[in-house]
PDB file of C-alpha atoms and ligand atoms in Angstrom:
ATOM      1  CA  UNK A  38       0.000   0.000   0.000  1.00 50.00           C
ATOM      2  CA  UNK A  39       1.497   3.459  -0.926  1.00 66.00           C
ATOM      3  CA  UNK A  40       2.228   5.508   2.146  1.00 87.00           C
ATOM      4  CA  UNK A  41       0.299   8.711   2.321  1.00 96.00           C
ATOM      5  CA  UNK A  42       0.049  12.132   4.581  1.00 98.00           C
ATOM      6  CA  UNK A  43      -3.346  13.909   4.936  1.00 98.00           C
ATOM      7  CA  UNK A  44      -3.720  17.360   5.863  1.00 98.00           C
ATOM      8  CA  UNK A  45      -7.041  19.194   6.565  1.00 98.00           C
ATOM      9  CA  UNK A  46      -8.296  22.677   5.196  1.00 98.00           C
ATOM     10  CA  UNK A  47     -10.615  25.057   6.950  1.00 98.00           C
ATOM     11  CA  UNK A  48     -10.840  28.309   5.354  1.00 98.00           C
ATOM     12  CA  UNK A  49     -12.427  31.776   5.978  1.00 98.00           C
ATOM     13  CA  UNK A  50     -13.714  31.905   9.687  1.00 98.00           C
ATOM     14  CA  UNK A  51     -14.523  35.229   9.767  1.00 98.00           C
ATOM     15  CA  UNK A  52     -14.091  35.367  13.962  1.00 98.00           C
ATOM     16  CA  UNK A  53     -15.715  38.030  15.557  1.00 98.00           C
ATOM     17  CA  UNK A  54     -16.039  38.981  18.913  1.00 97.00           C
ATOM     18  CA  UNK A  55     -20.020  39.690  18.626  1.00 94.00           C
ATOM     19  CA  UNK A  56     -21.862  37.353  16.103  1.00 90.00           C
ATOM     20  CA  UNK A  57     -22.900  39.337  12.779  1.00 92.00           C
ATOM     21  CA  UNK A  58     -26.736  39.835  11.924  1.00 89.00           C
ATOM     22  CA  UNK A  59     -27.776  37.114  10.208  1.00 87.00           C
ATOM     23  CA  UNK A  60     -24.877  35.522   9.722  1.00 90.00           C
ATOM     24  CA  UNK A  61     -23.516  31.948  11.289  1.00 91.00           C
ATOM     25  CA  UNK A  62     -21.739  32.342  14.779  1.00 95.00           C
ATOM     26  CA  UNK A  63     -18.149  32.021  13.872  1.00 97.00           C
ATOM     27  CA  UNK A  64     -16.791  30.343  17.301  1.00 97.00           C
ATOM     28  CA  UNK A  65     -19.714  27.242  17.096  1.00 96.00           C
ATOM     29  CA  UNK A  66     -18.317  26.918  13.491  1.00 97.00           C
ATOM     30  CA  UNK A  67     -15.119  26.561  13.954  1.00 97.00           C
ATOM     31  CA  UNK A  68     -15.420  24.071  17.162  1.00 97.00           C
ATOM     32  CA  UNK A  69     -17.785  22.126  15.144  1.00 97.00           C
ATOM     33  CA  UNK A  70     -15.601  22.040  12.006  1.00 98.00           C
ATOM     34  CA  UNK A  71     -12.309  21.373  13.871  1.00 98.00           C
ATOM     35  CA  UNK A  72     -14.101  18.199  15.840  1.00 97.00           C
ATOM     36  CA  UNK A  73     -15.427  16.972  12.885  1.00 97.00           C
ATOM     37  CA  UNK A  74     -13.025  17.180  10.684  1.00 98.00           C
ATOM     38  CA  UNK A  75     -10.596  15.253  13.293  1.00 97.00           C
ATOM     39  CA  UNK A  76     -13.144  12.840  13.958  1.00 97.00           C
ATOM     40  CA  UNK A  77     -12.866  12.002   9.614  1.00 96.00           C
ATOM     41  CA  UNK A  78      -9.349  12.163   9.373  1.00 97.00           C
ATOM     42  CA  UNK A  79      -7.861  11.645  13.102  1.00 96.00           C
ATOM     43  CA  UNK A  80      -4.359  10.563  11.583  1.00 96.00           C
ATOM     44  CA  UNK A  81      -3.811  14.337  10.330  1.00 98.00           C
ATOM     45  CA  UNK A  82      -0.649  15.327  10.092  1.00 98.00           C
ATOM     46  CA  UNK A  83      -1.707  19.345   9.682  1.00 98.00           C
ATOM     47  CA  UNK A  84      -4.924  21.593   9.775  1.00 98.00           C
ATOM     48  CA  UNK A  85      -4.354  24.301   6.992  1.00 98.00           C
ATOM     49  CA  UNK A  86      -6.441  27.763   8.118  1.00 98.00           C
ATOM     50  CA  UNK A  87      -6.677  29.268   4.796  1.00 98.00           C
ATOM     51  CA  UNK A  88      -7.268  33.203   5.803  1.00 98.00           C
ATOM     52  CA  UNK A  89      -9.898  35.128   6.688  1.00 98.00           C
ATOM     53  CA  UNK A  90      -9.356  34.398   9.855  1.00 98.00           C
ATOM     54  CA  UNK A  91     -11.460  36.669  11.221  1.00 98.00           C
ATOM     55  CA  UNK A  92     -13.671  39.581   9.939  1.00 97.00           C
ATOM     56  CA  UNK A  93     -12.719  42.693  11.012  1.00 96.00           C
ATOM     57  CA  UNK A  94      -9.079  41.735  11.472  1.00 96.00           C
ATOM     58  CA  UNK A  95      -9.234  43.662  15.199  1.00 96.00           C
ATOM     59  CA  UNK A  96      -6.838  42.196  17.501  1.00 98.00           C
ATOM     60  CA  UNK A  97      -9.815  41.103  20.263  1.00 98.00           C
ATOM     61  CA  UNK A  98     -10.883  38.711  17.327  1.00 98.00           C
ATOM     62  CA  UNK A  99      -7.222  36.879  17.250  1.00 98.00           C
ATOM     63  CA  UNK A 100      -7.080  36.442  20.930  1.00 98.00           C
ATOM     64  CA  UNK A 101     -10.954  34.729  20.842  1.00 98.00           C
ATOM     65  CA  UNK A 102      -9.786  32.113  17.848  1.00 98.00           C
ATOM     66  CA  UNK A 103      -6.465  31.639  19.436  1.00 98.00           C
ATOM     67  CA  UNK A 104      -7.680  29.062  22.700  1.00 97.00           C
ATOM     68  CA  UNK A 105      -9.739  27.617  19.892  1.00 97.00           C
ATOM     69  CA  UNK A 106      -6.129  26.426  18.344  1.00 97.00           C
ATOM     70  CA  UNK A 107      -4.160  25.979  21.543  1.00 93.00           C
ATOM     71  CA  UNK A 108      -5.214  22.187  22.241  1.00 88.00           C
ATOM     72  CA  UNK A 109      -5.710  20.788  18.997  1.00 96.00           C
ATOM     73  CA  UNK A 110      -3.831  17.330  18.450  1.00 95.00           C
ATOM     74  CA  UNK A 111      -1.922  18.368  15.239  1.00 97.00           C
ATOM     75  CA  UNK A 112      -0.231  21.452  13.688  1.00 97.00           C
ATOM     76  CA  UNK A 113      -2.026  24.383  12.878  1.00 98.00           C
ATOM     77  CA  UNK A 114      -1.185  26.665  10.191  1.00 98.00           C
ATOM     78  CA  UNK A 115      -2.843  30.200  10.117  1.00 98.00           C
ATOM     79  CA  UNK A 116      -2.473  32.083   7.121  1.00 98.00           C
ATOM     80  CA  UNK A 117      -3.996  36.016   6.174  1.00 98.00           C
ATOM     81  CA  UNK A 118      -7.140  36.916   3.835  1.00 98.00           C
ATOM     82  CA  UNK A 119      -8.636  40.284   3.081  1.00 97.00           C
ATOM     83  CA  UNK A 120     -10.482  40.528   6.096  1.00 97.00           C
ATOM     84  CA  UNK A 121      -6.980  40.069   8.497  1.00 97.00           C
ATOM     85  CA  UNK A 122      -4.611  42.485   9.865  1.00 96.00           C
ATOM     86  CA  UNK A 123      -1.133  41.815   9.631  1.00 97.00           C
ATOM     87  CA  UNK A 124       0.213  43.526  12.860  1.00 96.00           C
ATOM     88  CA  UNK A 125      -2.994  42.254  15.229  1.00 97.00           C
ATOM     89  CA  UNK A 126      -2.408  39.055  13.875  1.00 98.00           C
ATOM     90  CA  UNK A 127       1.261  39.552  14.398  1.00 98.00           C
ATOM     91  CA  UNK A 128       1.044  40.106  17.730  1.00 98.00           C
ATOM     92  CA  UNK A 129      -1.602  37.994  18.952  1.00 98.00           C
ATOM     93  CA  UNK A 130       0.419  34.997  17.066  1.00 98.00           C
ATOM     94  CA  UNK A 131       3.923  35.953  17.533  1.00 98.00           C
ATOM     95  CA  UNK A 132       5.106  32.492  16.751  1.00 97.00           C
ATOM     96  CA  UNK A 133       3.790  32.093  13.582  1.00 98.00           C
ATOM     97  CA  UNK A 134       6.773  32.420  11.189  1.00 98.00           C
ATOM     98  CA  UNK A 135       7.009  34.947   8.652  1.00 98.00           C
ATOM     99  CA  UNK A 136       9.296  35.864   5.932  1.00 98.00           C
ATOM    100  CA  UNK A 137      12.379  38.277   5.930  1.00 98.00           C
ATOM    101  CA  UNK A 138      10.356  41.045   4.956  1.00 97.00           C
ATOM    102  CA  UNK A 139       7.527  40.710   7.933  1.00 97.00           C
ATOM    103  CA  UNK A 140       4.962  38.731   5.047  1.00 98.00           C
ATOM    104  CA  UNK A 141       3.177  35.712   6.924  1.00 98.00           C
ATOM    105  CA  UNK A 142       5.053  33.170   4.392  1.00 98.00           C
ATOM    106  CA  UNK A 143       6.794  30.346   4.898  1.00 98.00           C
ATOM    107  CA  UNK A 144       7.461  26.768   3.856  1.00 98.00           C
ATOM    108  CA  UNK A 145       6.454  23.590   5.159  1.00 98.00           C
ATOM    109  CA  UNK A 146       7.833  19.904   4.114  1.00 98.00           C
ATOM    110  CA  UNK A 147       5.183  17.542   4.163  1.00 98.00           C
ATOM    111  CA  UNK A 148       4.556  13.988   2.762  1.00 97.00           C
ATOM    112  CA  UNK A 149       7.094  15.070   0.142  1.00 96.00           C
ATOM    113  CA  UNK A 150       6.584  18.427  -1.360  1.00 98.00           C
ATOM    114  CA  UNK A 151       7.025  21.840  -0.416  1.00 98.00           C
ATOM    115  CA  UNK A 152       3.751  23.214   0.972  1.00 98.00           C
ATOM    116  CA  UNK A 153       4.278  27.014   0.252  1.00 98.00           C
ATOM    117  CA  UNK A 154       2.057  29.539   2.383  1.00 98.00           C
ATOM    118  CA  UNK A 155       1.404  32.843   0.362  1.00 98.00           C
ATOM    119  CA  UNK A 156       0.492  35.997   2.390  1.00 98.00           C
ATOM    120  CA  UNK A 157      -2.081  37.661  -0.326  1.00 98.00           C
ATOM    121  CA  UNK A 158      -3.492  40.582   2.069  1.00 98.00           C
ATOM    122  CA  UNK A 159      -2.796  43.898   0.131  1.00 96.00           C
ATOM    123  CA  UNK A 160      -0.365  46.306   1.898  1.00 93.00           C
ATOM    124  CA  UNK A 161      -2.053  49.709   3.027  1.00 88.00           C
ATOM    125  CA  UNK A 162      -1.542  52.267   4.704  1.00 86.00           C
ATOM    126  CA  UNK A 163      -2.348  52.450   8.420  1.00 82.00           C
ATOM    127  CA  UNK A 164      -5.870  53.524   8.443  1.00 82.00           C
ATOM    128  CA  UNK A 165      -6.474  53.502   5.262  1.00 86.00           C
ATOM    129  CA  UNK A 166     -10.020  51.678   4.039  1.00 86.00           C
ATOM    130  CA  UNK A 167      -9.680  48.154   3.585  1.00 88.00           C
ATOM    131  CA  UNK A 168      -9.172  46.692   0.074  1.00 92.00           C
ATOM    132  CA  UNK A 169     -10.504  43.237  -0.390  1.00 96.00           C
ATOM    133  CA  UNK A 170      -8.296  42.273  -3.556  1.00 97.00           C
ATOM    134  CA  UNK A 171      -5.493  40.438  -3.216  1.00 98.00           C
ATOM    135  CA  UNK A 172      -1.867  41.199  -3.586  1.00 98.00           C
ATOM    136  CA  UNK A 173       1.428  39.311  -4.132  1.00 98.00           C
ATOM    137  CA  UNK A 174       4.324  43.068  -3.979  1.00 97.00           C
ATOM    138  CA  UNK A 175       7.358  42.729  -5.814  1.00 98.00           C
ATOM    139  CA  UNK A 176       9.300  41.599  -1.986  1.00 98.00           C
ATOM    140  CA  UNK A 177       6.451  38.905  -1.680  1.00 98.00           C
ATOM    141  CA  UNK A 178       6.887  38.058  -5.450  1.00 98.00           C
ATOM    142  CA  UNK A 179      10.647  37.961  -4.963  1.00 98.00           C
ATOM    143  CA  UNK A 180      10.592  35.825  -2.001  1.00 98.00           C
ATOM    144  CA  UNK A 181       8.132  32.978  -3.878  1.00 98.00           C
ATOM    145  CA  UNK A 182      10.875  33.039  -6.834  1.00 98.00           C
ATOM    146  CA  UNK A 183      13.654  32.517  -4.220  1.00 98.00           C
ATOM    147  CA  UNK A 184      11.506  29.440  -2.402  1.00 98.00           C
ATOM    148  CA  UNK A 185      10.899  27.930  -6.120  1.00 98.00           C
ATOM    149  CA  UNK A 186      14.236  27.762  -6.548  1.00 98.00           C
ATOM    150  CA  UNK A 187      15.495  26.623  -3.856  1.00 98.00           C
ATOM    151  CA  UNK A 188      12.401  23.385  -3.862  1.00 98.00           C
ATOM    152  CA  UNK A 189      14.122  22.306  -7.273  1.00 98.00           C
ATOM    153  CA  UNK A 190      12.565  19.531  -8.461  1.00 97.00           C
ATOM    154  CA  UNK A 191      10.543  18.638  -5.678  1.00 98.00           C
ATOM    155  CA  UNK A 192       6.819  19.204  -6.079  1.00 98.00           C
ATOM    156  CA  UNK A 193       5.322  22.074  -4.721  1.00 98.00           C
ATOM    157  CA  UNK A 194       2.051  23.063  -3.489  1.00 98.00           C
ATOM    158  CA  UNK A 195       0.917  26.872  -2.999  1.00 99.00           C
ATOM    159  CA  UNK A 196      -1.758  27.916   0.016  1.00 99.00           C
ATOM    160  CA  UNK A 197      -3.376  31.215  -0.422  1.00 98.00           C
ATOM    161  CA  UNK A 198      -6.289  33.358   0.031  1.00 98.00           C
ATOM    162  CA  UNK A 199      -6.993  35.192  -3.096  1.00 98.00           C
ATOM    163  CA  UNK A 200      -7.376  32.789  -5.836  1.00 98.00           C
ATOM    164  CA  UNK A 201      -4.775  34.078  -8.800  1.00 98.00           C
ATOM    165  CA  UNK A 202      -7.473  33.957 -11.355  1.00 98.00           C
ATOM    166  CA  UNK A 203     -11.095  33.798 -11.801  1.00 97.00           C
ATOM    167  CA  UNK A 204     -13.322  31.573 -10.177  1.00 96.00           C
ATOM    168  CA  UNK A 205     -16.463  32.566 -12.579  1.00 94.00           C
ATOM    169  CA  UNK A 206     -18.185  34.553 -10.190  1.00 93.00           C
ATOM    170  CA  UNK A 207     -18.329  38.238 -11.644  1.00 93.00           C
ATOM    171  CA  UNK A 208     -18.227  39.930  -7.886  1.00 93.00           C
ATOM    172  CA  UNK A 209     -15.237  37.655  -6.379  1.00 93.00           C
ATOM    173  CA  UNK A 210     -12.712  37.673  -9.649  1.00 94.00           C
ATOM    174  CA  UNK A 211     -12.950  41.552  -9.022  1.00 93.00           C
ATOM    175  CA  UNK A 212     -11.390  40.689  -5.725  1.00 95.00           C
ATOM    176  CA  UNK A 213      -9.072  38.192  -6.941  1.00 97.00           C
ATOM    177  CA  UNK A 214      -4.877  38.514  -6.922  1.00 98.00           C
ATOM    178  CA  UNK A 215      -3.948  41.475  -8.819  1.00 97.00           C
ATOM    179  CA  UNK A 216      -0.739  39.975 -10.109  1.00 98.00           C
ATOM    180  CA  UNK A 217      -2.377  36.974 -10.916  1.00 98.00           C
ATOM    181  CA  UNK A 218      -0.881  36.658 -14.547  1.00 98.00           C
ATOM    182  CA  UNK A 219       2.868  37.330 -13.149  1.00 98.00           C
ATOM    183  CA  UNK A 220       1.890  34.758 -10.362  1.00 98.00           C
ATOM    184  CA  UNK A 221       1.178  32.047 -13.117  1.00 98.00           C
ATOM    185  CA  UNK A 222       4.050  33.578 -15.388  1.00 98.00           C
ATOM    186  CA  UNK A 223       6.767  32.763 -12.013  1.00 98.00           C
ATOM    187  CA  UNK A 224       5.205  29.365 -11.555  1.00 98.00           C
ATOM    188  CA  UNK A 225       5.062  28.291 -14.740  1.00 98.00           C
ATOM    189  CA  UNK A 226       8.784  29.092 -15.475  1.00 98.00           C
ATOM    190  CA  UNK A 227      10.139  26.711 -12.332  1.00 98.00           C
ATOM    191  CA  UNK A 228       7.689  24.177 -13.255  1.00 98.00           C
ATOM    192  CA  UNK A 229       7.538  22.438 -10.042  1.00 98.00           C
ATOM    193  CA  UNK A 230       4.167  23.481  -8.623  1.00 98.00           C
ATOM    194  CA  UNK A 231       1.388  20.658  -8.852  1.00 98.00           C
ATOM    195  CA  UNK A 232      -1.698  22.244  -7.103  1.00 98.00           C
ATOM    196  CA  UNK A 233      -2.975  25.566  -5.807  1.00 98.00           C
ATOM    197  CA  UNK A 234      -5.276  25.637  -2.413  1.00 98.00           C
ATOM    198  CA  UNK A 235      -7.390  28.693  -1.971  1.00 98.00           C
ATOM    199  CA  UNK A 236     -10.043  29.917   0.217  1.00 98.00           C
ATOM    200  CA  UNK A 237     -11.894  33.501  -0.213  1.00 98.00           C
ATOM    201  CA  UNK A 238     -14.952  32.413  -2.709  1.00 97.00           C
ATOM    202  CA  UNK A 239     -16.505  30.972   0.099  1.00 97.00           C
ATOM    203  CA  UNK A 240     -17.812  27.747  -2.297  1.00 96.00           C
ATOM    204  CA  UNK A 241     -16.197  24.355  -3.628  1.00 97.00           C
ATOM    205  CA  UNK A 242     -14.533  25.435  -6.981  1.00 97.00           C
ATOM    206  CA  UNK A 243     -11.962  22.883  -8.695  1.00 98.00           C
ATOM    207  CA  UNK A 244     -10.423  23.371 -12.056  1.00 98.00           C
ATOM    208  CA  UNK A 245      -7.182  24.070 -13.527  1.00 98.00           C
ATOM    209  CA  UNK A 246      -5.701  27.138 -15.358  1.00 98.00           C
ATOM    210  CA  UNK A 247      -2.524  27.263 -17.447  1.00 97.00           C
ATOM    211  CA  UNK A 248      -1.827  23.658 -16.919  1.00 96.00           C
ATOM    212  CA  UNK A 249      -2.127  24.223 -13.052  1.00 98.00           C
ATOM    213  CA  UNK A 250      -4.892  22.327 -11.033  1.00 98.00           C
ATOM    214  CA  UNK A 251      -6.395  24.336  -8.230  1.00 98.00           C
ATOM    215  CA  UNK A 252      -8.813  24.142  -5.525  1.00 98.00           C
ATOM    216  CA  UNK A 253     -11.540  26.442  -3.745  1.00 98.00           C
ATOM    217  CA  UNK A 254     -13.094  25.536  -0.195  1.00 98.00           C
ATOM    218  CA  UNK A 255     -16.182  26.608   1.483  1.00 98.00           C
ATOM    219  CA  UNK A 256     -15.880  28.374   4.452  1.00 98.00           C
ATOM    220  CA  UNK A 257     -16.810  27.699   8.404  1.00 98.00           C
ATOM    221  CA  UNK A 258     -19.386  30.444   8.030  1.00 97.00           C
ATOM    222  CA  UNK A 259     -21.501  31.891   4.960  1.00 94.00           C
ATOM    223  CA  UNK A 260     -21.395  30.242   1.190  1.00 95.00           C
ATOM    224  CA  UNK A 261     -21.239  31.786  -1.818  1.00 92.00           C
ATOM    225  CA  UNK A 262     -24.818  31.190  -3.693  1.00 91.00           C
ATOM    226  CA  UNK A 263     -24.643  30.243  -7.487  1.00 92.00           C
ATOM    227  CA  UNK A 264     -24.785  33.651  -8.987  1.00 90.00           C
ATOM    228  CA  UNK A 265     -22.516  33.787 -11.675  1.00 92.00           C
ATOM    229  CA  UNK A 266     -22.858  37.168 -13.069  1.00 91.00           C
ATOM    230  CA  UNK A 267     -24.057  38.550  -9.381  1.00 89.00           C
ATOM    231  CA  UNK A 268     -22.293  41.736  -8.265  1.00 87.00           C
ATOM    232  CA  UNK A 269     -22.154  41.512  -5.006  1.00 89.00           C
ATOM    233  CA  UNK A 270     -19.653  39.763  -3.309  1.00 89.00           C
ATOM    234  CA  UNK A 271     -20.862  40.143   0.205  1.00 89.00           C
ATOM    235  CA  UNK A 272     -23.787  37.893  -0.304  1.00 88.00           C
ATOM    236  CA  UNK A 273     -24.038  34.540   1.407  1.00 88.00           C
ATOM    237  CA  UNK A 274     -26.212  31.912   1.405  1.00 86.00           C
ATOM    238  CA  UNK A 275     -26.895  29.084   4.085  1.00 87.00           C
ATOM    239  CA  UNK A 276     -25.304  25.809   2.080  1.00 92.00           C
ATOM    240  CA  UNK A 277     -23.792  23.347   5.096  1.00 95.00           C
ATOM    241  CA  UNK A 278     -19.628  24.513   6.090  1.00 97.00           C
ATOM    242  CA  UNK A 279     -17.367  21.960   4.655  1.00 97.00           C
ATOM    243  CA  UNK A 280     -13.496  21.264   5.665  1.00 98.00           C
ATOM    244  CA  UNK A 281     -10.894  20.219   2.935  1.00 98.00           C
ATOM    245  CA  UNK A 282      -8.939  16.920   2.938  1.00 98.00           C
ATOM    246  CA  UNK A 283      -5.944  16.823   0.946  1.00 98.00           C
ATOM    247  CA  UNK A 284      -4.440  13.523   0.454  1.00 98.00           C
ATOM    248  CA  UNK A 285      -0.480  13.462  -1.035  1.00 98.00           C
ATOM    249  CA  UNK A 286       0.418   9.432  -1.838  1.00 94.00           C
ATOM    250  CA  UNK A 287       3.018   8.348  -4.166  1.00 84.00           C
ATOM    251  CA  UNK A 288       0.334   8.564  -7.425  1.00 89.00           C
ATOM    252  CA  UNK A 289      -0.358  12.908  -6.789  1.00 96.00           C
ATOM    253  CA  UNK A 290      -2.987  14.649  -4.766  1.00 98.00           C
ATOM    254  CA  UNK A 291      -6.320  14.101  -3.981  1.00 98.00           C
ATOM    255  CA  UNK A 292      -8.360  17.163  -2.474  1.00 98.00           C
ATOM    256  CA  UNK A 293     -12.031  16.083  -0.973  1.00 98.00           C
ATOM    257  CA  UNK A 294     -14.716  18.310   1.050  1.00 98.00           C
ATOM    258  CA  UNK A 295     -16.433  17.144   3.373  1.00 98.00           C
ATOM    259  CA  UNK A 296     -19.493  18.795   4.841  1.00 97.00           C
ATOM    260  CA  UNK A 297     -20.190  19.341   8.605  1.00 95.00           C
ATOM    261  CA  UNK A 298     -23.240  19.501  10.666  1.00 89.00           C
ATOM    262  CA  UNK A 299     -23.784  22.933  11.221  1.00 84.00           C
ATOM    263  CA  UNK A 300     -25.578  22.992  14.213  1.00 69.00           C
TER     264      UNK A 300
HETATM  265 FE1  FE2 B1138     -13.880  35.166   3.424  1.00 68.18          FE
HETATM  266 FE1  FE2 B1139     -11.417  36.661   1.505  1.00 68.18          FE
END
């Protein structure tokens, strides 16, 4: 039997301090989601938050989710969406690794590839109204080459918020990764990446684009409804949360969802 290393995906949790009108309570979601998707997969080796971590990206928001991490069996890996703050998050999770440049980035070795965390949250000014799209800066863009190179011709996986093209849903690809052609122009040269895992569409998307698969997950909270050509992106339906399992063996990947009982 070919040996194999699972990891588990739980993306946009959108913590809050006070639940949202009308919207799931984040906390319940996440507790539920975490115990369910241990009870599935209990041999983990990693659970994968894929940003949006929580909704206003205040810092009394980091310190709720972080107890919520503290006694979990396995690894957790936090990464930034559009709805995080780099410096709250920075200091509420001061051992999270980042990158020379202060970018939550980093790499991670696991069932042989190079799992490679992308921080997508746009750099603004202190302040300054927050911009949902995403953004990979010449430093972050710089760094990614560096890491490529370096992972030679070991396979590679990316993690990051933003998708780095469209998903088919006119509101989100408005918010998508700026530099999304340059992103698939870098990978594309090194040639080592075999599969992207994203999170901000807030719905199960699969597909592949310029040769390289990738993968959407729903979130903990709110799903995105089927409208295609809708313009609003902040509209959620009430479709069950779902977790991501990705499975690495000797043949490739395998990425399922799995659904969890919401209440
Ligand atoms: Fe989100
Ligand atoms: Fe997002």
């Amino acid at each position: 039997m070919t040996e194999s290393t699972t990891f588990l995906v739980l993306t946009d949790l959108h913590m809050t301090v006070e639940p949202r009108a009308g919207c799931p309570e984040p906390e319940s979601r996440l507790r539920a989601g975490l115990a369910h998707a241990l009870t599935c997969v209990p041999d983990a080796s990693m659970i994968l938050l894929c940003g949006d971590l929580t909704h206003w990206g205040d810092e009394a928001s980091y310190r709720k989710l972080k107890p919520l991490l503290d006694d979990l069996p396995v690894p957790v890996v936090p990464m930034l969406g559009n709805h995080d703050d780099r410096a709250a998050f920075r200091t509420v999770f001061p051992e999270v690794p980042v990158d020379p440049n202060g970018f939550v980035q980093r790499v991670i070795a696991i069932g042989g590839y190079r799992l490679i965390i992308l921080d997508t949250l746009l750099l603004r000014d202190e302040g300054a109204p927050v911009i949902h799209e995403g953004e990979l800066c010449a430093d972050r863009m710089a760094w990614l080459d560096s890491v490529l190179t370096e992972a030679g011709d070991t396979p590679c996986i990316i993690a990051m918020h933003h998708p780095p093209h469209g998903t088919g849903f006119a509101a989100m690809d408005a918010l998508m990764l700026r530099e999304g052609e340059a992103f698939h122009d870098l990978i594309e040269r090194h040639g080592n990446v075999r599969h992207l895992l994203c999170g901000h569409v807030h719905r199960t998307i699969s597909g592949v684009y310029r040769r390289t698969p990738w993968a959407v997950f729903r979130s903990t909270v709110g799903q995105m409804p089927l409208m295609f050509n809708g313009t609003d992106s902040t509209v959620e339906n009430h479709d069950p949360p779902a977790c991501g399992i990705v499975i690495l063996n000797g043949d490739g990947i395998l990425v399922h969802t799995e659904d969890f009982p919401s209440e």
